[in-house]
PDB file of C-alpha atoms in Angstrom:
ATOM      1  CA  UNK M   1      11.550 -55.927 -41.182  1.00  0.00           C
ATOM      2  CA  UNK M   2      11.911 -56.594 -37.454  1.00  0.00           C
ATOM      3  CA  UNK M   3      13.292 -54.747 -34.485  1.00  0.00           C
ATOM      4  CA  UNK M   4      16.303 -57.056 -34.095  1.00  0.00           C
ATOM      5  CA  UNK M   5      16.837 -57.867 -37.736  1.00  0.00           C
ATOM      6  CA  UNK M   6      17.336 -54.165 -38.458  1.00  0.00           C
ATOM      7  CA  UNK M   7      19.698 -53.561 -35.572  1.00  0.00           C
ATOM      8  CA  UNK M   8      23.464 -53.676 -36.142  1.00  0.00           C
ATOM      9  CA  UNK M   9      24.013 -54.815 -32.531  1.00  0.00           C
ATOM     10  CA  UNK M  10      22.264 -58.109 -33.424  1.00  0.00           C
ATOM     11  CA  UNK M  11      23.727 -58.575 -36.887  1.00  0.00           C
ATOM     12  CA  UNK M  12      25.972 -61.463 -35.747  1.00  0.00           C
ATOM     13  CA  UNK M  13      23.012 -63.533 -34.516  1.00  0.00           C
ATOM     14  CA  UNK M  14      21.140 -65.933 -36.792  1.00  0.00           C
ATOM     15  CA  UNK M  15      17.643 -66.239 -35.271  1.00  0.00           C
ATOM     16  CA  UNK M  16      16.161 -69.674 -34.645  1.00  0.00           C
ATOM     17  CA  UNK M  17      12.454 -69.717 -35.466  1.00  0.00           C
ATOM     18  CA  UNK M  18       9.990 -71.792 -33.545  1.00  0.00           C
ATOM     19  CA  UNK M  19       9.349 -75.220 -34.946  1.00  0.00           C
ATOM     20  CA  UNK M  20       5.592 -75.847 -34.865  1.00  0.00           C
ATOM     21  CA  UNK M  21       5.831 -79.104 -36.763  1.00  0.00           C
ATOM     22  CA  UNK M  22       6.415 -78.045 -40.345  1.00  0.00           C
ATOM     23  CA  UNK M  23       4.501 -75.940 -42.877  1.00  0.00           C
ATOM     24  CA  UNK M  24       1.246 -77.837 -42.273  1.00  0.00           C
ATOM     25  CA  UNK M  25       1.245 -77.804 -38.472  1.00  0.00           C
ATOM     26  CA  UNK M  26      -2.087 -78.793 -36.993  1.00  0.00           C
ATOM     27  CA  UNK M  27      -2.443 -75.917 -34.503  1.00  0.00           C
ATOM     28  CA  UNK M  28       0.040 -73.095 -34.560  1.00  0.00           C
ATOM     29  CA  UNK M  29      -0.031 -70.405 -31.880  1.00  0.00           C
ATOM     30  CA  UNK M  30      -0.949 -66.947 -33.192  1.00  0.00           C
ATOM     31  CA  UNK M  31       2.054 -65.005 -31.871  1.00  0.00           C
ATOM     32  CA  UNK M  32       2.548 -61.394 -32.837  1.00  0.00           C
ATOM     33  CA  UNK M  33       5.390 -60.762 -35.222  1.00  0.00           C
ATOM     34  CA  UNK M  34       7.172 -58.769 -32.513  1.00  0.00           C
ATOM     35  CA  UNK M  35       7.018 -61.642 -30.048  1.00  0.00           C
ATOM     36  CA  UNK M  36       7.899 -64.271 -32.633  1.00  0.00           C
ATOM     37  CA  UNK M  37      11.035 -62.358 -33.656  1.00  0.00           C
ATOM     38  CA  UNK M  38      12.197 -61.674 -30.109  1.00  0.00           C
ATOM     39  CA  UNK M  39      11.838 -65.354 -29.157  1.00  0.00           C
ATOM     40  CA  UNK M  40      13.764 -66.467 -32.253  1.00  0.00           C
ATOM     41  CA  UNK M  41      16.679 -64.301 -31.135  1.00  0.00           C
ATOM     42  CA  UNK M  42      16.390 -65.605 -27.574  1.00  0.00           C
ATOM     43  CA  UNK M  43      16.660 -69.189 -28.795  1.00  0.00           C
ATOM     44  CA  UNK M  44      19.786 -68.237 -30.726  1.00  0.00           C
ATOM     45  CA  UNK M  45      21.571 -66.620 -27.811  1.00  0.00           C
ATOM     46  CA  UNK M  46      20.542 -69.425 -25.456  1.00  0.00           C
ATOM     47  CA  UNK M  47      21.996 -71.934 -27.922  1.00  0.00           C
ATOM     48  CA  UNK M  48      25.293 -70.008 -27.678  1.00  0.00           C
ATOM     49  CA  UNK M  49      24.917 -69.619 -23.875  1.00  0.00           C
ATOM     50  CA  UNK M  50      25.470 -65.930 -24.308  1.00  0.00           C
ATOM     51  CA  UNK M  51      25.223 -63.797 -21.186  1.00  0.00           C
ATOM     52  CA  UNK M  52      25.484 -60.098 -22.040  1.00  0.00           C
ATOM     53  CA  UNK M  53      23.779 -56.762 -21.607  1.00  0.00           C
ATOM     54  CA  UNK M  54      21.973 -57.174 -24.889  1.00  0.00           C
ATOM     55  CA  UNK M  55      20.587 -60.532 -23.721  1.00  0.00           C
ATOM     56  CA  UNK M  56      19.397 -58.889 -20.545  1.00  0.00           C
ATOM     57  CA  UNK M  57      17.594 -56.241 -22.602  1.00  0.00           C
ATOM     58  CA  UNK M  58      16.101 -58.989 -24.759  1.00  0.00           C
ATOM     59  CA  UNK M  59      14.665 -60.806 -21.736  1.00  0.00           C
ATOM     60  CA  UNK M  60      13.228 -57.503 -20.542  1.00  0.00           C
ATOM     61  CA  UNK M  61      11.485 -57.064 -23.903  1.00  0.00           C
ATOM     62  CA  UNK M  62      10.041 -60.571 -23.947  1.00  0.00           C
ATOM     63  CA  UNK M  63       8.883 -60.394 -20.332  1.00  0.00           C
ATOM     64  CA  UNK M  64       7.059 -57.169 -21.138  1.00  0.00           C
ATOM     65  CA  UNK M  65       5.076 -59.131 -23.762  1.00  0.00           C
ATOM     66  CA  UNK M  66       4.743 -62.407 -21.839  1.00  0.00           C
ATOM     67  CA  UNK M  67       5.517 -62.115 -18.100  1.00  0.00           C
ATOM     68  CA  UNK M  68       4.550 -65.746 -17.498  1.00  0.00           C
ATOM     69  CA  UNK M  69       7.344 -67.225 -19.706  1.00  0.00           C
ATOM     70  CA  UNK M  70       9.296 -69.108 -17.070  1.00  0.00           C
ATOM     71  CA  UNK M  71      12.175 -70.084 -19.439  1.00  0.00           C
ATOM     72  CA  UNK M  72      12.889 -66.381 -20.053  1.00  0.00           C
ATOM     73  CA  UNK M  73      12.897 -65.677 -16.293  1.00  0.00           C
ATOM     74  CA  UNK M  74      15.288 -68.606 -15.638  1.00  0.00           C
ATOM     75  CA  UNK M  75      17.676 -67.490 -18.328  1.00  0.00           C
ATOM     76  CA  UNK M  76      17.599 -63.887 -17.034  1.00  0.00           C
ATOM     77  CA  UNK M  77      18.492 -65.210 -13.576  1.00  0.00           C
ATOM     78  CA  UNK M  78      21.520 -66.964 -15.104  1.00  0.00           C
ATOM     79  CA  UNK M  79      22.594 -63.859 -16.974  1.00  0.00           C
ATOM     80  CA  UNK M  80      22.572 -61.459 -14.034  1.00  0.00           C
ATOM     81  CA  UNK M  81      25.450 -62.947 -11.965  1.00  0.00           C
ATOM     82  CA  UNK M  82      27.549 -63.326 -15.098  1.00  0.00           C
ATOM     83  CA  UNK M  83      27.338 -59.535 -15.518  1.00  0.00           C
ATOM     84  CA  UNK M  84      27.931 -58.795 -11.800  1.00  0.00           C
ATOM     85  CA  UNK M  85      24.583 -57.017 -11.963  1.00  0.00           C
ATOM     86  CA  UNK M  86      23.481 -54.979  -8.934  1.00  0.00           C
ATOM     87  CA  UNK M  87      20.647 -56.953  -7.280  1.00  0.00           C
ATOM     88  CA  UNK M  88      19.175 -53.742  -5.890  1.00  0.00           C
ATOM     89  CA  UNK M  89      18.794 -52.406  -9.429  1.00  0.00           C
ATOM     90  CA  UNK M  90      17.118 -55.670 -10.465  1.00  0.00           C
ATOM     91  CA  UNK M  91      14.635 -55.278  -7.626  1.00  0.00           C
ATOM     92  CA  UNK M  92      13.749 -51.760  -8.818  1.00  0.00           C
ATOM     93  CA  UNK M  93      13.071 -53.150 -12.289  1.00  0.00           C
ATOM     94  CA  UNK M  94      11.083 -56.048 -10.782  1.00  0.00           C
ATOM     95  CA  UNK M  95       8.913 -53.774  -8.648  1.00  0.00           C
ATOM     96  CA  UNK M  96       7.373 -52.113 -11.695  1.00  0.00           C
ATOM     97  CA  UNK M  97       6.501 -55.429 -13.288  1.00  0.00           C
ATOM     98  CA  UNK M  98       5.122 -56.769 -10.002  1.00  0.00           C
ATOM     99  CA  UNK M  99       2.713 -53.881  -9.641  1.00  0.00           C
ATOM    100  CA  UNK M 100       1.500 -54.383 -13.179  1.00  0.00           C
ATOM    101  CA  UNK M 101       1.078 -58.185 -13.028  1.00  0.00           C
ATOM    102  CA  UNK M 102      -0.192 -58.938  -9.551  1.00  0.00           C
ATOM    103  CA  UNK M 103      -0.823 -62.670  -9.889  1.00  0.00           C
ATOM    104  CA  UNK M 104       2.282 -63.795 -11.755  1.00  0.00           C
ATOM    105  CA  UNK M 105       4.163 -66.635 -10.019  1.00  0.00           C
ATOM    106  CA  UNK M 106       7.385 -66.298 -12.039  1.00  0.00           C
ATOM    107  CA  UNK M 107       7.927 -62.739 -10.793  1.00  0.00           C
ATOM    108  CA  UNK M 108       8.023 -63.887  -7.186  1.00  0.00           C
ATOM    109  CA  UNK M 109      10.257 -66.878  -7.856  1.00  0.00           C
ATOM    110  CA  UNK M 110      12.698 -64.539  -9.579  1.00  0.00           C
ATOM    111  CA  UNK M 111      12.502 -62.107  -6.681  1.00  0.00           C
ATOM    112  CA  UNK M 112      13.360 -64.897  -4.285  1.00  0.00           C
ATOM    113  CA  UNK M 113      16.379 -65.788  -6.450  1.00  0.00           C
ATOM    114  CA  UNK M 114      17.568 -62.201  -6.395  1.00  0.00           C
ATOM    115  CA  UNK M 115      17.015 -61.846  -2.685  1.00  0.00           C
ATOM    116  CA  UNK M 116      19.432 -64.685  -1.927  1.00  0.00           C
ATOM    117  CA  UNK M 117      22.232 -62.373  -3.036  1.00  0.00           C
ATOM    118  CA  UNK M 118      21.599 -60.047  -0.071  1.00  0.00           C
ATOM    119  CA  UNK M 119      23.164 -60.781   3.333  1.00  0.00           C
ATOM    120  CA  UNK M 120      20.570 -58.494   4.970  1.00  0.00           C
ATOM    121  CA  UNK M 121      16.961 -57.542   4.338  1.00  0.00           C
ATOM    122  CA  UNK M 122      16.890 -54.576   1.882  1.00  0.00           C
ATOM    123  CA  UNK M 123      15.393 -51.552   3.626  1.00  0.00           C
ATOM    124  CA  UNK M 124      12.436 -51.032   1.307  1.00  0.00           C
ATOM    125  CA  UNK M 125      11.444 -54.681   0.850  1.00  0.00           C
ATOM    126  CA  UNK M 126       8.756 -54.871   3.508  1.00  0.00           C
ATOM    127  CA  UNK M 127       7.243 -51.522   2.486  1.00  0.00           C
ATOM    128  CA  UNK M 128       7.002 -52.779  -1.069  1.00  0.00           C
ATOM    129  CA  UNK M 129       5.205 -55.923   0.088  1.00  0.00           C
ATOM    130  CA  UNK M 130       2.784 -53.742   2.071  1.00  0.00           C
ATOM    131  CA  UNK M 131       2.100 -51.890  -1.147  1.00  0.00           C
ATOM    132  CA  UNK M 132       1.465 -55.143  -2.989  1.00  0.00           C
ATOM    133  CA  UNK M 133      -0.900 -56.458  -0.309  1.00  0.00           C
ATOM    134  CA  UNK M 134      -2.761 -53.152  -0.256  1.00  0.00           C
ATOM    135  CA  UNK M 135      -3.762 -53.943  -3.851  1.00  0.00           C
ATOM    136  CA  UNK M 136      -4.791 -57.535  -3.005  1.00  0.00           C
ATOM    137  CA  UNK M 137      -4.653 -58.501   0.666  1.00  0.00           C
ATOM    138  CA  UNK M 138      -4.959 -62.245  -0.133  1.00  0.00           C
ATOM    139  CA  UNK M 139      -2.434 -62.503  -2.965  1.00  0.00           C
ATOM    140  CA  UNK M 140      -1.171 -66.056  -2.544  1.00  0.00           C
ATOM    141  CA  UNK M 141       2.140 -65.431  -4.328  1.00  0.00           C
ATOM    142  CA  UNK M 142       3.010 -62.407  -2.188  1.00  0.00           C
ATOM    143  CA  UNK M 143       2.173 -64.239   1.043  1.00  0.00           C
ATOM    144  CA  UNK M 144       4.217 -67.303  -0.021  1.00  0.00           C
ATOM    145  CA  UNK M 145       7.155 -65.061  -0.796  1.00  0.00           C
ATOM    146  CA  UNK M 146       6.775 -63.223   2.507  1.00  0.00           C
ATOM    147  CA  UNK M 147       6.912 -66.509   4.435  1.00  0.00           C
ATOM    148  CA  UNK M 148      10.105 -67.411   2.564  1.00  0.00           C
ATOM    149  CA  UNK M 149      11.457 -63.953   3.472  1.00  0.00           C
ATOM    150  CA  UNK M 150      10.660 -64.499   7.183  1.00  0.00           C
ATOM    151  CA  UNK M 151      12.522 -67.834   7.161  1.00  0.00           C
ATOM    152  CA  UNK M 152      15.480 -66.603   5.113  1.00  0.00           C
ATOM    153  CA  UNK M 153      16.132 -63.504   7.199  1.00  0.00           C
ATOM    154  CA  UNK M 154      14.854 -64.932  10.539  1.00  0.00           C
ATOM    155  CA  UNK M 155      12.035 -62.455  10.955  1.00  0.00           C
ATOM    156  CA  UNK M 156      10.231 -64.697  13.398  1.00  0.00           C
ATOM    157  CA  UNK M 157       7.989 -63.148  16.050  1.00  0.00           C
ATOM    158  CA  UNK M 158      10.643 -63.931  18.665  1.00  0.00           C
ATOM    159  CA  UNK M 159      13.227 -61.706  16.896  1.00  0.00           C
ATOM    160  CA  UNK M 160      13.554 -58.228  18.424  1.00  0.00           C
ATOM    161  CA  UNK M 161      13.876 -56.770  14.933  1.00  0.00           C
ATOM    162  CA  UNK M 162      10.735 -58.409  13.587  1.00  0.00           C
ATOM    163  CA  UNK M 163       7.705 -56.264  12.791  1.00  0.00           C
ATOM    164  CA  UNK M 164       5.610 -59.161  11.445  1.00  0.00           C
ATOM    165  CA  UNK M 165       3.135 -59.319  14.318  1.00  0.00           C
ATOM    166  CA  UNK M 166       2.441 -55.587  14.055  1.00  0.00           C
ATOM    167  CA  UNK M 167       2.034 -55.963  10.297  1.00  0.00           C
ATOM    168  CA  UNK M 168      -0.474 -58.834  10.658  1.00  0.00           C
ATOM    169  CA  UNK M 169      -2.411 -57.093  13.427  1.00  0.00           C
ATOM    170  CA  UNK M 170      -2.847 -54.019  11.256  1.00  0.00           C
ATOM    171  CA  UNK M 171      -4.210 -56.134   8.425  1.00  0.00           C
ATOM    172  CA  UNK M 172      -6.661 -57.853  10.797  1.00  0.00           C
ATOM    173  CA  UNK M 173      -7.825 -54.513  12.059  1.00  0.00           C
ATOM    174  CA  UNK M 174      -8.820 -53.720   8.492  1.00  0.00           C
ATOM    175  CA  UNK M 175     -10.324 -57.140   7.800  1.00  0.00           C
ATOM    176  CA  UNK M 176     -10.643 -59.620  10.644  1.00  0.00           C
ATOM    177  CA  UNK M 177     -11.627 -62.300   8.131  1.00  0.00           C
ATOM    178  CA  UNK M 178      -8.344 -62.094   6.208  1.00  0.00           C
ATOM    179  CA  UNK M 179      -7.437 -65.796   6.472  1.00  0.00           C
ATOM    180  CA  UNK M 180      -4.107 -65.109   4.759  1.00  0.00           C
ATOM    181  CA  UNK M 181      -3.109 -62.799   7.587  1.00  0.00           C
ATOM    182  CA  UNK M 182      -4.165 -65.411  10.157  1.00  0.00           C
ATOM    183  CA  UNK M 183      -2.067 -68.001   8.388  1.00  0.00           C
ATOM    184  CA  UNK M 184       0.938 -65.673   8.363  1.00  0.00           C
ATOM    185  CA  UNK M 185       0.551 -64.920  12.067  1.00  0.00           C
ATOM    186  CA  UNK M 186       0.679 -68.681  12.773  1.00  0.00           C
ATOM    187  CA  UNK M 187       3.781 -69.046  10.635  1.00  0.00           C
ATOM    188  CA  UNK M 188       5.765 -66.225  12.303  1.00  0.00           C
ATOM    189  CA  UNK M 189       4.774 -67.290  15.841  1.00  0.00           C
ATOM    190  CA  UNK M 190       4.965 -71.076  15.564  1.00  0.00           C
ATOM    191  CA  UNK M 191       6.895 -71.801  12.350  1.00  0.00           C
ATOM    192  CA  UNK M 192      10.407 -71.218  13.655  1.00  0.00           C
ATOM    193  CA  UNK M 193      12.117 -74.638  13.350  1.00  0.00           C
ATOM    194  CA  UNK M 194      14.735 -73.662  15.954  1.00  0.00           C
ATOM    195  CA  UNK M 195      12.084 -73.015  18.626  1.00  0.00           C
ATOM    196  CA  UNK M 196      12.223 -76.073  20.954  1.00  0.00           C
ATOM    197  CA  UNK M 197       8.840 -75.462  22.546  1.00  0.00           C
ATOM    198  CA  UNK M 198       6.134 -72.828  22.845  1.00  0.00           C
ATOM    199  CA  UNK M 199       6.671 -70.592  25.881  1.00  0.00           C
ATOM    200  CA  UNK M 200       3.510 -70.398  28.076  1.00  0.00           C
ATOM    201  CA  UNK M 201       3.380 -66.622  27.764  1.00  0.00           C
ATOM    202  CA  UNK M 202       3.353 -66.945  23.973  1.00  0.00           C
ATOM    203  CA  UNK M 203       0.476 -69.425  24.075  1.00  0.00           C
ATOM    204  CA  UNK M 204      -1.543 -67.196  26.382  1.00  0.00           C
ATOM    205  CA  UNK M 205      -0.880 -64.121  24.211  1.00  0.00           C
ATOM    206  CA  UNK M 206      -2.095 -65.927  21.118  1.00  0.00           C
ATOM    207  CA  UNK M 207      -5.140 -67.379  22.917  1.00  0.00           C
ATOM    208  CA  UNK M 208      -6.118 -63.938  24.158  1.00  0.00           C
ATOM    209  CA  UNK M 209      -5.587 -62.439  20.698  1.00  0.00           C
ATOM    210  CA  UNK M 210      -7.776 -65.066  19.017  1.00  0.00           C
ATOM    211  CA  UNK M 211     -10.486 -64.684  21.686  1.00  0.00           C
ATOM    212  CA  UNK M 212     -10.562 -60.943  21.154  1.00  0.00           C
ATOM    213  CA  UNK M 213     -11.055 -61.396  17.390  1.00  0.00           C
ATOM    214  CA  UNK M 214     -13.772 -63.978  17.975  1.00  0.00           C
ATOM    215  CA  UNK M 215     -15.685 -61.499  20.083  1.00  0.00           C
ATOM    216  CA  UNK M 216     -15.519 -59.040  17.156  1.00  0.00           C
ATOM    217  CA  UNK M 217     -16.910 -61.591  14.650  1.00  0.00           C
ATOM    218  CA  UNK M 218     -18.108 -64.848  16.287  1.00  0.00           C
ATOM    219  CA  UNK M 219     -19.049 -66.416  12.936  1.00  0.00           C
ATOM    220  CA  UNK M 220     -15.522 -65.945  11.532  1.00  0.00           C
ATOM    221  CA  UNK M 221     -13.961 -69.398  11.226  1.00  0.00           C
ATOM    222  CA  UNK M 222     -10.291 -68.218  11.090  1.00  0.00           C
ATOM    223  CA  UNK M 223      -9.795 -67.325  14.765  1.00  0.00           C
ATOM    224  CA  UNK M 224     -11.640 -70.458  15.885  1.00  0.00           C
ATOM    225  CA  UNK M 225      -9.245 -72.583  13.824  1.00  0.00           C
ATOM    226  CA  UNK M 226      -6.317 -70.534  15.112  1.00  0.00           C
ATOM    227  CA  UNK M 227      -7.493 -71.094  18.676  1.00  0.00           C
ATOM    228  CA  UNK M 228      -7.642 -74.876  18.175  1.00  0.00           C
ATOM    229  CA  UNK M 229      -4.186 -74.815  16.663  1.00  0.00           C
ATOM    230  CA  UNK M 230      -2.696 -72.903  19.590  1.00  0.00           C
ATOM    231  CA  UNK M 231      -4.244 -75.327  22.086  1.00  0.00           C
ATOM    232  CA  UNK M 232      -2.797 -78.348  20.203  1.00  0.00           C
ATOM    233  CA  UNK M 233       0.614 -76.752  19.665  1.00  0.00           C
ATOM    234  CA  UNK M 234       0.843 -75.854  23.359  1.00  0.00           C
ATOM    235  CA  UNK M 235      -0.348 -79.240  24.601  1.00  0.00           C
ATOM    236  CA  UNK M 236      -3.473 -77.707  26.220  1.00  0.00           C
ATOM    237  CA  UNK M 237      -6.833 -79.494  26.214  1.00  0.00           C
ATOM    238  CA  UNK M 238      -9.882 -77.942  24.577  1.00  0.00           C
ATOM    239  CA  UNK M 239     -11.570 -77.959  27.979  1.00  0.00           C
ATOM    240  CA  UNK M 240      -9.424 -74.990  28.932  1.00  0.00           C
ATOM    241  CA  UNK M 241     -11.633 -72.858  26.690  1.00  0.00           C
ATOM    242  CA  UNK M 242     -14.919 -74.705  27.005  1.00  0.00           C
ATOM    243  CA  UNK M 243     -16.492 -71.944  29.022  1.00  0.00           C
ATOM    244  CA  UNK M 244     -15.462 -69.368  26.461  1.00  0.00           C
ATOM    245  CA  UNK M 245     -17.002 -71.402  23.629  1.00  0.00           C
ATOM    246  CA  UNK M 246     -20.225 -71.957  25.579  1.00  0.00           C
ATOM    247  CA  UNK M 247     -20.745 -68.179  25.670  1.00  0.00           C
ATOM    248  CA  UNK M 248     -21.415 -68.423  21.927  1.00  0.00           C
ATOM    249  CA  UNK M 249     -23.173 -71.772  21.667  1.00  0.00           C
ATOM    250  CA  UNK M 250     -23.711 -73.442  25.027  1.00  0.00           C
ATOM    251  CA  UNK M 251     -26.671 -75.680  25.671  1.00  0.00           C
ATOM    252  CA  UNK M 252     -29.796 -73.660  26.386  1.00  0.00           C
ATOM    253  CA  UNK M 253     -28.195 -70.534  24.933  1.00  0.00           C
ATOM    254  CA  UNK M 254     -28.575 -68.675  21.673  1.00  0.00           C
ATOM    255  CA  UNK M 255     -26.151 -70.093  19.095  1.00  0.00           C
ATOM    256  CA  UNK M 256     -24.127 -67.114  17.900  1.00  0.00           C
ATOM    257  CA  UNK M 257     -21.465 -69.115  16.182  1.00  0.00           C
ATOM    258  CA  UNK M 258     -21.609 -72.478  14.383  1.00  0.00           C
ATOM    259  CA  UNK M 259     -17.848 -72.646  14.852  1.00  0.00           C
ATOM    260  CA  UNK M 260     -18.262 -72.453  18.586  1.00  0.00           C
ATOM    261  CA  UNK M 261     -20.763 -75.324  18.323  1.00  0.00           C
ATOM    262  CA  UNK M 262     -18.191 -77.315  16.340  1.00  0.00           C
ATOM    263  CA  UNK M 263     -15.550 -76.504  18.988  1.00  0.00           C
ATOM    264  CA  UNK M 264     -17.846 -77.784  21.747  1.00  0.00           C
ATOM    265  CA  UNK M 265     -18.821 -80.895  19.808  1.00  0.00           C
ATOM    266  CA  UNK M 266     -15.135 -81.788  19.396  1.00  0.00           C
ATOM    267  CA  UNK M 267     -14.432 -81.096  23.066  1.00  0.00           C
ATOM    268  CA  UNK M 268     -17.434 -83.065  24.313  1.00  0.00           C
ATOM    269  CA  UNK M 269     -16.623 -86.019  22.055  1.00  0.00           C
ATOM    270  CA  UNK M 270     -13.485 -86.538  24.151  1.00  0.00           C
ATOM    271  CA  UNK M 271     -15.421 -86.875  27.392  1.00  0.00           C
ATOM    272  CA  UNK M 272     -17.709 -89.393  29.084  1.00  0.00           C
ATOM    273  CA  UNK M 273     -21.111 -90.672  28.002  1.00  0.00           C
ATOM    274  CA  UNK M 274     -23.066 -87.584  29.008  1.00  0.00           C
ATOM    275  CA  UNK M 275     -20.625 -85.315  27.186  1.00  0.00           C
ATOM    276  CA  UNK M 276     -20.777 -87.583  24.108  1.00  0.00           C
ATOM    277  CA  UNK M 277     -24.567 -87.161  24.120  1.00  0.00           C
ATOM    278  CA  UNK M 278     -24.001 -83.383  24.145  1.00  0.00           C
ATOM    279  CA  UNK M 279     -21.620 -83.760  21.219  1.00  0.00           C
ATOM    280  CA  UNK M 280     -24.206 -85.778  19.312  1.00  0.00           C
ATOM    281  CA  UNK M 281     -26.835 -83.075  19.857  1.00  0.00           C
ATOM    282  CA  UNK M 282     -24.389 -80.337  18.810  1.00  0.00           C
ATOM    283  CA  UNK M 283     -23.517 -82.181  15.591  1.00  0.00           C
ATOM    284  CA  UNK M 284     -27.202 -82.648  14.877  1.00  0.00           C
ATOM    285  CA  UNK M 285     -27.833 -78.932  15.277  1.00  0.00           C
ATOM    286  CA  UNK M 286     -24.993 -78.204  12.883  1.00  0.00           C
ATOM    287  CA  UNK M 287     -26.337 -80.713  10.312  1.00  0.00           C
ATOM    288  CA  UNK M 288     -29.972 -79.647  10.494  1.00  0.00           C
ATOM    289  CA  UNK M 289     -29.984 -75.973  11.480  1.00  0.00           C
ATOM    290  CA  UNK M 290     -26.734 -74.036  11.639  1.00  0.00           C
ATOM    291  CA  UNK M 291     -24.659 -75.498   8.803  1.00  0.00           C
ATOM    292  CA  UNK M 292     -26.903 -77.696   6.651  1.00  0.00           C
ATOM    293  CA  UNK M 293     -24.822 -77.145   3.523  1.00  0.00           C
ATOM    294  CA  UNK M 294     -22.295 -79.503   5.119  1.00  0.00           C
ATOM    295  CA  UNK M 295     -24.887 -81.893   6.496  1.00  0.00           C
ATOM    296  CA  UNK M 296     -23.070 -84.944   5.062  1.00  0.00           C
ATOM    297  CA  UNK M 297     -19.926 -83.955   6.937  1.00  0.00           C
ATOM    298  CA  UNK M 298     -21.675 -83.438  10.273  1.00  0.00           C
ATOM    299  CA  UNK M 299     -23.545 -86.750   9.876  1.00  0.00           C
ATOM    300  CA  UNK M 300     -20.185 -88.389   9.189  1.00  0.00           C
ATOM    301  CA  UNK M 301     -18.895 -86.909  12.450  1.00  0.00           C
ATOM    302  CA  UNK M 302     -21.935 -88.309  14.234  1.00  0.00           C
ATOM    303  CA  UNK M 303     -21.203 -91.782  12.880  1.00  0.00           C
ATOM    304  CA  UNK M 304     -17.602 -91.532  14.064  1.00  0.00           C
ATOM    305  CA  UNK M 305     -18.880 -90.487  17.488  1.00  0.00           C
ATOM    306  CA  UNK M 306     -21.274 -93.431  17.654  1.00  0.00           C
ATOM    307  CA  UNK M 307     -18.484 -95.899  16.830  1.00  0.00           C
ATOM    308  CA  UNK M 308     -16.024 -94.395  19.300  1.00  0.00           C
ATOM    309  CA  UNK M 309     -13.762 -93.037  16.586  1.00  0.00           C
ATOM    310  CA  UNK M 310     -14.332 -89.332  17.147  1.00  0.00           C
TER     311      UNK M 310
END
């Protein structure tokens, strides 16, 4: 006898079992009896389009057994508004599941759906996300959700109420190679679609920040990529930071960063014949000495340079 079959509260429901293709199905899934029964009752209430407290409890039960079942999450999201359910209470329930299943996409899509019911950012939301990222600082689902949160509640770096820059800087103090944190910093600084242009003081602040992190770890690719992005976004040429890059890989100097050498090669490729020769030598060093694992790529760059396409 099953949990629902023996319960008077479910006596009016005729469960709908899963159809695996008849009694001689080729490959049936080995569900537990508990899961099989719960899903048969879910199919029945979904067929009736029932939205009730008992259905909410049923989705809770199924999610506890299979938190990746997106159909159950979608139906739960439909049930909640029909019951005038408190979204804050749903977040509390969701927090426990999120901490147990760190890499579950459906959890974060559901959280986003719930969050649209708030006209303001709930007071404990950012602290909960800090808790999640403390468990896995590069959790893609959490970072994607946080970017959505920034856009939805206008938590851009230009907002006086935003704490996103402080949050990112603290993460980079712990791990300067956290590429997820670098990506988020770019998003909150430059991702605002209402920002007509990048103020010069913002560009300079970001350039200085990236340079400082490069000095900490010259062979970290993230701040070098960030630096290139800031220059392009701000309409500044790479030559503005040529002297800085040469400190790490200039001709006749010790190469302390292959990424600096790449920066210089790209910068020199935009110059005259002498600078193009420098670029060719830099790409050769990358191919043969400092980054041979990507030799084919650097040789490709050399061919582009030779044909004037770099």
